[in-house]
């Protein structure tokens, strides 16, 4: 909560905060950088609390916090209205209703014929579908399948960068013809 009181808002603000904390520029925060960074932002925590918080942020227990881990830990949750819109979009794409969006689900819902790489002949329709799915997939774990959790997580990131509920609503309804 203190992050938002300190005007660290949206994806850009969180990215800026992360880069400022990342003293060695390796795109990860070690415990020292994390401790120093939260202190620099005026958060007063005991060493035990810092270590506990670091452990929560370090989802893969690697001893460092990636930007995705950082973002996932500090962004605010979507409100009920936004979650409902994201769920409607997911359900629209998940034609089979099995809780996973696949290439087959996208056929007839996503029009590849306007994609520049399809138009140029560089990609097939299958490649366009897979690239589309990859943007929603868990980073570094793309499998061509998008679960409800992955879809919600993607839009949680989008939501964090949009302050206005009406704009988020309009964006979702327009994008997915809800």
Coordinates of N, CA and C in Angstrom, one line a residue:
X1 N 0.8 -1.2 0.0 CA 0.0 0.0 0.0 C 0.9 1.3 0.0
X2 N 2.0 1.2 0.7 CA 2.9 2.4 0.8 C 3.4 2.7 -0.6
X3 N 3.6 1.8 -1.5 CA 4.1 2.1 -2.8 C 3.2 3.1 -3.5
X4 N 1.9 2.9 -3.4 CA 1.0 3.8 -4.0 C 0.8 5.1 -3.3
X5 N 1.1 5.2 -2.0 CA 1.1 6.4 -1.3 C 2.3 7.3 -1.7
X6 N 3.3 6.6 -2.2 CA 4.5 7.3 -2.6 C 4.5 7.6 -4.1
X7 N 3.3 7.5 -4.8 CA 3.1 7.9 -6.1 C 3.8 7.0 -7.1
X8 N 4.0 5.7 -6.7 CA 4.6 4.7 -7.6 C 3.3 4.0 -8.2
X9 N 2.9 4.5 -9.3 CA 1.6 4.0 -9.9 C 1.8 3.5 -11.3
X10 N 1.0 2.6 -11.7 CA 1.1 2.1 -13.1 C 2.3 1.3 -13.4
X11 N 2.3 0.6 -14.5 CA 3.4 -0.2 -15.0 C 4.7 0.7 -15.1
X12 N 4.5 1.8 -15.7 CA 5.7 2.7 -16.0 C 6.3 3.1 -14.6
X13 N 5.5 3.5 -13.7 CA 6.0 3.9 -12.4 C 6.7 2.8 -11.6
X14 N 6.1 1.6 -11.7 CA 6.7 0.5 -11.1 C 8.0 0.1 -11.8
X15 N 8.0 0.2 -13.1 CA 9.2 -0.1 -13.8 C 10.4 0.8 -13.5
X16 N 10.0 2.1 -13.3 CA 11.0 3.1 -12.9 C 11.5 2.8 -11.5
X17 N 10.6 2.5 -10.6 CA 11.0 2.2 -9.2 C 12.0 1.0 -9.3
X18 N 11.7 0.0 -10.1 CA 12.5 -1.2 -10.1 C 13.9 -0.9 -10.7
X19 N 13.9 -0.1 -11.8 CA 15.2 0.3 -12.4 C 16.1 1.1 -11.4
X20 N 15.4 2.0 -10.6 CA 16.2 2.8 -9.6 C 16.8 1.8 -8.6
X21 N 16.0 0.8 -8.2 CA 16.5 -0.1 -7.1 C 17.6 -1.0 -7.6
X22 N 17.6 -1.3 -8.9 CA 18.5 -2.2 -9.6 C 19.9 -1.6 -9.8
X23 N 20.7 -1.4 -8.7 CA 21.9 -0.7 -8.8 C 22.9 -1.2 -9.8
X24 N 23.0 -2.6 -10.0 CA 24.0 -3.1 -10.9 C 23.5 -3.3 -12.3
X25 N 22.2 -3.0 -12.5 CA 21.6 -3.0 -13.9 C 21.4 -4.4 -14.4
X26 N 21.4 -5.5 -13.6 CA 21.2 -6.8 -14.1 C 19.8 -7.3 -14.3
X27 N 18.9 -6.3 -14.1 CA 17.4 -6.6 -14.3 C 16.9 -7.5 -13.2
X28 N 17.6 -7.6 -12.1 CA 17.1 -8.4 -10.9 C 17.5 -7.6 -9.7
X29 N 16.8 -7.9 -8.6 CA 17.1 -7.3 -7.3 C 17.6 -8.3 -6.4
X30 N 18.8 -8.1 -5.8 CA 19.2 -9.0 -4.8 C 18.8 -8.5 -3.4
X31 N 19.0 -9.2 -2.4 CA 18.5 -8.7 -1.1 C 19.1 -7.3 -0.7
X32 N 20.3 -7.1 -1.0 CA 20.9 -5.8 -0.7 C 20.2 -4.7 -1.4
X33 N 20.0 -4.8 -2.8 CA 19.3 -3.8 -3.6 C 17.9 -3.6 -3.1
X34 N 17.2 -4.7 -2.8 CA 15.9 -4.6 -2.3 C 15.8 -3.9 -1.0
X35 N 16.6 -4.2 0.0 CA 16.7 -3.5 1.3 C 16.9 -2.0 1.1
X36 N 17.9 -1.7 0.3 CA 18.3 -0.3 0.0 C 17.1 0.4 -0.7
X37 N 16.6 -0.3 -1.7 CA 15.5 0.4 -2.4 C 14.3 0.7 -1.6
X38 N 13.8 -0.2 -0.8 CA 12.6 0.0 0.0 C 12.9 1.1 1.0
X39 N 14.1 1.2 1.5 CA 14.5 2.2 2.4 C 14.6 3.6 1.7
X40 N 15.1 3.6 0.5 CA 15.1 4.8 -0.3 C 13.7 5.4 -0.6
X41 N 12.8 4.5 -0.7 CA 11.4 4.9 -0.9 C 10.6 5.2 0.4
X42 N 11.4 5.2 1.5 CA 10.8 5.7 2.7 C 10.1 4.6 3.5
X43 N 10.2 3.4 3.1 CA 9.5 2.3 3.8 C 10.4 1.9 5.0
X44 N 9.9 1.9 6.2 CA 10.7 1.6 7.4 C 10.3 0.2 7.8
X45 N 11.2 -0.8 7.7 CA 11.0 -2.1 8.0 C 12.2 -2.7 8.8
X46 N 11.9 -3.6 9.7 CA 12.9 -4.3 10.4 C 13.6 -5.3 9.5
X47 N 14.8 -5.7 9.8 CA 15.5 -6.6 8.9 C 14.8 -7.9 8.7
X48 N 14.1 -8.4 9.7 CA 13.3 -9.7 9.6 C 12.2 -9.4 8.6
X49 N 11.6 -8.3 8.7 CA 10.4 -8.0 7.8 C 10.9 -7.8 6.3
X50 N 12.1 -7.2 6.1 CA 12.7 -7.1 4.8 C 13.0 -8.4 4.2
X51 N 13.6 -9.3 5.0 CA 13.9 -10.7 4.5 C 12.6 -11.5 4.2
X52 N 11.6 -11.3 5.1 CA 10.3 -12.0 4.8 C 9.6 -11.5 3.5
X53 N 9.6 -10.2 3.4 CA 9.1 -9.5 2.2 C 9.8 -10.0 0.9
X54 N 11.2 -10.0 1.0 CA 12.0 -10.4 -0.1 C 11.6 -11.9 -0.5
X55 N 11.4 -12.7 0.5 CA 11.0 -14.1 0.2 C 9.7 -14.2 -0.5
X56 N 8.8 -13.3 -0.1 CA 7.4 -13.3 -0.8 C 7.6 -12.9 -2.3
X57 N 8.4 -11.8 -2.5 CA 8.6 -11.3 -3.8 C 9.4 -12.3 -4.7
X58 N 10.3 -13.0 -4.1 CA 11.2 -14.0 -4.9 C 10.4 -15.3 -5.1
X59 N 9.4 -15.3 -6.0 CA 8.5 -16.4 -6.2 C 9.2 -17.7 -6.5
X60 N 10.3 -17.6 -7.3 CA 11.0 -18.9 -7.7 C 12.2 -19.3 -6.8
X61 N 12.3 -18.5 -5.7 CA 13.3 -18.8 -4.7 C 14.7 -18.8 -5.3
X62 N 15.0 -17.9 -6.2 CA 16.3 -17.9 -6.9 C 17.3 -17.0 -6.1
X63 N 16.9 -16.3 -5.1 CA 17.7 -15.4 -4.4 C 17.8 -14.0 -5.0
X64 N 16.9 -13.8 -6.0 CA 16.8 -12.5 -6.6 C 15.4 -12.3 -7.1
X65 N 15.0 -11.1 -7.3 CA 13.6 -10.7 -7.7 C 13.7 -10.2 -9.1
X66 N 13.0 -10.9 -10.1 CA 12.9 -10.4 -11.5 C 11.8 -9.3 -11.5
X67 N 11.8 -8.6 -12.6 CA 10.8 -7.5 -12.7 C 9.4 -8.1 -12.7
X68 N 9.2 -9.3 -13.3 CA 7.8 -9.9 -13.3 C 7.4 -10.3 -11.9
X69 N 8.4 -10.8 -11.1 CA 8.1 -11.1 -9.7 C 7.8 -9.9 -8.9
X70 N 8.5 -8.8 -9.2 CA 8.3 -7.5 -8.5 C 7.0 -7.0 -8.8
X71 N 6.7 -6.9 -10.1 CA 5.4 -6.4 -10.6 C 4.2 -7.2 -10.0
X72 N 4.3 -8.5 -10.1 CA 3.3 -9.3 -9.6 C 3.0 -9.2 -8.1
X73 N 4.0 -8.8 -7.3 CA 3.9 -8.6 -5.9 C 3.4 -7.2 -5.5
X74 N 3.6 -6.2 -6.3 CA 3.2 -4.9 -5.8 C 2.0 -4.3 -6.6
X75 N 1.6 -4.8 -7.7 CA 0.5 -4.2 -8.4 C -0.8 -4.5 -7.6
X76 N -1.7 -3.6 -7.7 CA -3.0 -3.8 -7.0 C -3.8 -4.8 -7.7
X77 N -4.7 -5.5 -6.9 CA -5.6 -6.5 -7.6 C -6.6 -5.8 -8.4
X78 N -7.2 -6.4 -9.4 CA -8.3 -5.9 -10.1 C -9.5 -5.9 -9.3
X79 N -10.4 -4.9 -9.5 CA -11.6 -4.9 -8.7 C -12.6 -5.8 -9.4
X80 N -13.7 -6.1 -8.8 CA -14.7 -7.1 -9.2 C -15.2 -6.8 -10.7
X81 N -15.5 -5.5 -10.9 CA -16.0 -5.1 -12.3 C -14.9 -5.5 -13.4
X82 N -13.7 -5.2 -13.1 CA -12.6 -5.5 -14.1 C -12.4 -7.0 -14.3
X83 N -12.4 -7.7 -13.1 CA -12.3 -9.1 -13.2 C -13.4 -9.8 -14.0
X84 N -14.6 -9.2 -13.9 CA -15.8 -9.7 -14.6 C -15.6 -9.5 -16.1
X85 N -15.1 -8.4 -16.5 CA -14.9 -8.1 -17.9 C -13.8 -9.0 -18.5
X86 N -12.7 -9.2 -17.8 CA -11.7 -10.1 -18.2 C -12.2 -11.5 -18.3
X87 N -13.0 -11.9 -17.4 CA -13.6 -13.3 -17.4 C -14.5 -13.4 -18.7
X88 N -15.3 -12.4 -19.0 CA -16.1 -12.4 -20.1 C -15.3 -12.6 -21.4
X89 N -14.2 -11.9 -21.5 CA -13.3 -11.9 -22.7 C -12.7 -13.3 -22.8
X90 N -12.3 -13.9 -21.6 CA -11.7 -15.2 -21.6 C -12.7 -16.2 -22.1
X91 N -13.9 -16.2 -21.6 CA -14.9 -17.1 -21.9 C -15.3 -17.0 -23.4
X92 N -15.3 -15.8 -23.9 CA -15.6 -15.6 -25.4 C -14.5 -16.3 -26.2
X93 N -13.2 -16.2 -25.8 CA -12.2 -16.8 -26.6 C -12.1 -18.4 -26.4
X94 N -12.5 -18.8 -25.2 CA -12.4 -20.2 -24.8 C -13.6 -20.9 -25.4
X95 N -13.7 -21.2 -26.7 CA -14.8 -21.7 -27.4 C -15.2 -23.1 -26.9
X96 N -14.2 -23.9 -26.5 CA -14.5 -25.3 -26.0 C -15.0 -25.3 -24.6
X97 N -14.7 -24.2 -23.8 CA -15.2 -24.2 -22.4 C -14.3 -25.0 -21.5
X98 N -13.1 -25.4 -21.9 CA -12.3 -26.3 -21.1 C -11.3 -25.5 -20.2
X99 N -11.4 -24.2 -20.2 CA -10.6 -23.4 -19.3 C -9.2 -23.1 -19.8
X100 N -9.0 -23.4 -21.1 CA -7.7 -23.1 -21.8 C -8.0 -22.6 -23.2
X101 N -7.3 -21.5 -23.6 CA -7.4 -20.9 -24.9 C -6.3 -21.6 -25.8
X102 N -6.8 -22.2 -26.9 CA -5.9 -22.8 -27.8 C -6.0 -22.2 -29.2
X103 N -5.2 -22.6 -30.1 CA -5.3 -22.1 -31.5 C -6.7 -22.4 -32.1
X104 N -7.2 -23.6 -31.8 CA -8.5 -24.0 -32.3 C -9.6 -23.1 -31.8
X105 N -9.5 -22.7 -30.5 CA -10.4 -21.7 -29.9 C -10.4 -20.4 -30.6
X106 N -9.3 -20.0 -31.1 CA -9.2 -18.6 -31.7 C -9.7 -18.6 -33.1
X107 N -9.8 -19.7 -33.8 CA -10.3 -19.7 -35.1 C -11.8 -19.3 -35.1
X108 N -12.1 -18.3 -35.9 CA -13.4 -17.8 -35.9 C -13.7 -16.7 -34.9
X109 N -12.7 -16.4 -34.0 CA -12.9 -15.4 -33.0 C -11.9 -14.3 -33.3
X110 N -10.7 -14.7 -33.7 CA -9.6 -13.7 -33.9 C -9.3 -13.7 -35.4
X111 N -9.4 -12.6 -36.1 CA -9.2 -12.5 -37.5 C -7.7 -12.2 -37.9
X112 N -7.0 -13.2 -38.4 CA -5.6 -13.1 -38.7 C -5.4 -12.4 -40.0
X113 N -6.4 -12.2 -40.8 CA -6.2 -11.7 -42.2 C -5.8 -10.2 -42.2
X114 N -5.9 -9.5 -41.1 CA -5.4 -8.1 -41.0 C -4.0 -8.0 -40.4
X115 N -3.5 -9.1 -39.9 CA -2.2 -9.0 -39.2 C -1.1 -8.8 -40.3
X116 N -0.2 -7.8 -40.1 CA 0.7 -7.4 -41.1 C 1.6 -8.6 -41.7
X117 N 2.0 -9.4 -40.8 CA 2.9 -10.5 -41.2 C 2.1 -11.6 -42.0
X118 N 0.8 -11.7 -41.7 CA 0.0 -12.6 -42.5 C -0.3 -12.0 -43.9
X119 N -0.6 -10.7 -43.9 CA -0.8 -10.0 -45.2 C 0.4 -10.1 -46.1
X120 N 1.6 -9.9 -45.5 CA 2.8 -10.0 -46.3 C 3.2 -11.4 -46.7
X121 N 2.6 -12.4 -46.2 CA 2.9 -13.8 -46.5 C 4.0 -14.3 -45.6
X122 N 4.5 -13.5 -44.7 CA 5.7 -13.9 -43.9 C 5.3 -15.0 -42.9
X123 N 4.0 -14.9 -42.4 CA 3.5 -15.9 -41.4 C 2.3 -16.6 -41.9
X124 N 2.1 -17.8 -41.4 CA 0.8 -18.5 -41.7 C -0.2 -18.1 -40.7
X125 N -1.5 -18.5 -40.9 CA -2.5 -18.2 -39.8 C -2.1 -18.9 -38.5
X126 N -1.6 -20.1 -38.6 CA -1.1 -20.8 -37.3 C -0.1 -20.0 -36.6
X127 N 0.9 -19.4 -37.3 CA 1.9 -18.6 -36.6 C 1.4 -17.4 -36.0
X128 N 0.4 -16.8 -36.6 CA -0.2 -15.6 -36.1 C -1.0 -16.0 -34.8
X129 N -1.7 -17.0 -34.8 CA -2.4 -17.5 -33.6 C -1.5 -17.8 -32.5
X130 N -0.4 -18.5 -32.8 CA 0.6 -18.9 -31.7 C 1.3 -17.6 -31.1
X131 N 1.6 -16.6 -32.0 CA 2.2 -15.4 -31.5 C 1.2 -14.7 -30.6
X132 N 0.0 -14.7 -31.0 CA -1.1 -14.0 -30.2 C -1.2 -14.7 -28.8
X133 N -1.2 -16.0 -28.8 CA -1.3 -16.7 -27.5 C -0.1 -16.5 -26.7
X134 N 1.1 -16.4 -27.3 CA 2.3 -16.2 -26.6 C 2.3 -14.9 -25.8
X135 N 1.6 -13.9 -26.3 CA 1.6 -12.6 -25.5 C 0.8 -12.7 -24.2
X136 N 0.0 -13.7 -24.1 CA -0.8 -13.9 -22.9 C -0.1 -15.0 -22.0
X137 N 0.7 -15.8 -22.6 CA 1.3 -16.9 -21.9 C 2.3 -16.5 -20.8
X138 N 2.6 -17.3 -19.9 CA 3.6 -17.0 -18.8 C 4.9 -16.8 -19.4
X139 N 5.6 -15.7 -19.1 CA 6.9 -15.4 -19.7 C 7.9 -16.6 -19.6
X140 N 8.6 -16.8 -20.6 CA 9.6 -17.9 -20.6 C 9.0 -19.3 -20.5
X141 N 7.7 -19.4 -20.6 CA 7.1 -20.7 -20.5 C 6.0 -20.9 -21.5
X142 N 6.2 -20.3 -22.7 CA 5.2 -20.3 -23.7 C 4.9 -21.7 -24.2
X143 N 3.6 -22.1 -24.2 CA 3.3 -23.5 -24.6 C 2.2 -23.5 -25.6
X144 N 1.8 -22.3 -26.0 CA 0.7 -22.2 -27.0 C -0.7 -22.5 -26.4
X145 N -0.8 -22.5 -25.1 CA -2.0 -22.7 -24.3 C -2.1 -21.5 -23.3
X146 N -3.2 -20.9 -23.2 CA -3.4 -19.8 -22.2 C -4.5 -20.2 -21.3
X147 N -4.1 -20.3 -20.0 CA -5.1 -20.7 -19.0 C -5.8 -19.4 -18.5
X148 N -6.9 -19.7 -17.8 CA -7.6 -18.5 -17.2 C -6.7 -17.7 -16.3
X149 N -5.9 -18.4 -15.5 CA -5.0 -17.7 -14.6 C -4.0 -16.8 -15.4
X150 N -3.4 -17.3 -16.5 CA -2.5 -16.6 -17.3 C -3.2 -15.3 -17.9
X151 N -4.4 -15.5 -18.4 CA -5.2 -14.5 -19.0 C -5.5 -13.4 -18.0
X152 N -5.9 -13.8 -16.8 CA -6.2 -12.9 -15.7 C -4.9 -12.1 -15.3
X153 N -3.8 -12.8 -15.2 CA -2.5 -12.2 -14.8 C -2.1 -11.2 -15.8
X154 N -2.3 -11.5 -17.1 CA -1.9 -10.5 -18.2 C -2.7 -9.2 -18.0
X155 N -4.1 -9.4 -17.8 CA -4.9 -8.2 -17.7 C -4.8 -7.5 -16.3
X156 N -4.3 -8.2 -15.3 CA -4.0 -7.6 -14.1 C -2.9 -6.6 -14.3
X157 N -1.9 -6.9 -15.1 CA -0.8 -6.0 -15.5 C -1.4 -4.8 -16.3
X158 N -2.2 -5.1 -17.2 CA -2.9 -4.0 -18.0 C -3.7 -3.1 -17.1
X159 N -4.4 -3.7 -16.2 CA -5.3 -3.0 -15.3 C -4.5 -2.0 -14.4
X160 N -3.3 -2.5 -14.0 CA -2.5 -1.6 -13.1 C -2.0 -0.3 -13.8
X161 N -2.0 -0.3 -15.1 CA -1.6 0.9 -15.8 C -2.8 1.8 -16.2
X162 N -4.0 1.4 -15.9 CA -5.2 2.1 -16.3 C -5.9 2.5 -15.0
X163 N -5.9 3.8 -14.6 CA -6.5 4.3 -13.4 C -8.0 4.4 -13.5
X164 N -8.6 4.6 -14.6 CA -10.0 4.9 -14.8 C -10.8 3.6 -15.2
X165 N -11.7 3.2 -14.3 CA -12.5 2.0 -14.5 C -13.3 2.1 -15.8
X166 N -13.9 3.3 -16.1 CA -14.7 3.5 -17.3 C -13.8 3.2 -18.6
X167 N -12.5 3.7 -18.6 CA -11.6 3.5 -19.7 C -11.3 2.0 -19.8
X168 N -11.0 1.3 -18.7 CA -10.7 -0.1 -18.8 C -11.9 -0.8 -19.3
X169 N -13.1 -0.5 -18.9 CA -14.3 -1.1 -19.4 C -14.5 -0.9 -20.9
X170 N -14.3 0.3 -21.4 CA -14.4 0.6 -22.8 C -13.3 -0.2 -23.6
X171 N -12.1 -0.2 -23.1 CA -11.0 -0.9 -23.8 C -11.3 -2.4 -23.9
X172 N -11.8 -3.0 -22.8 CA -12.1 -4.4 -22.9 C -13.3 -4.7 -23.8
X173 N -14.4 -3.9 -23.7 CA -15.6 -4.1 -24.6 C -15.3 -3.9 -26.0
X174 N -14.4 -2.9 -26.3 CA -14.1 -2.6 -27.7 C -13.1 -3.7 -28.3
X175 N -12.1 -4.1 -27.5 CA -11.1 -5.0 -27.9 C -11.8 -6.4 -28.2
X176 N -12.7 -6.8 -27.4 CA -13.2 -8.2 -27.4 C -14.7 -8.2 -27.9
X177 N -15.2 -7.0 -28.3 CA -16.6 -7.0 -28.7 C -17.5 -7.6 -27.8
X178 N -17.4 -7.2 -26.5 CA -18.2 -7.8 -25.4 C -19.6 -7.1 -25.3

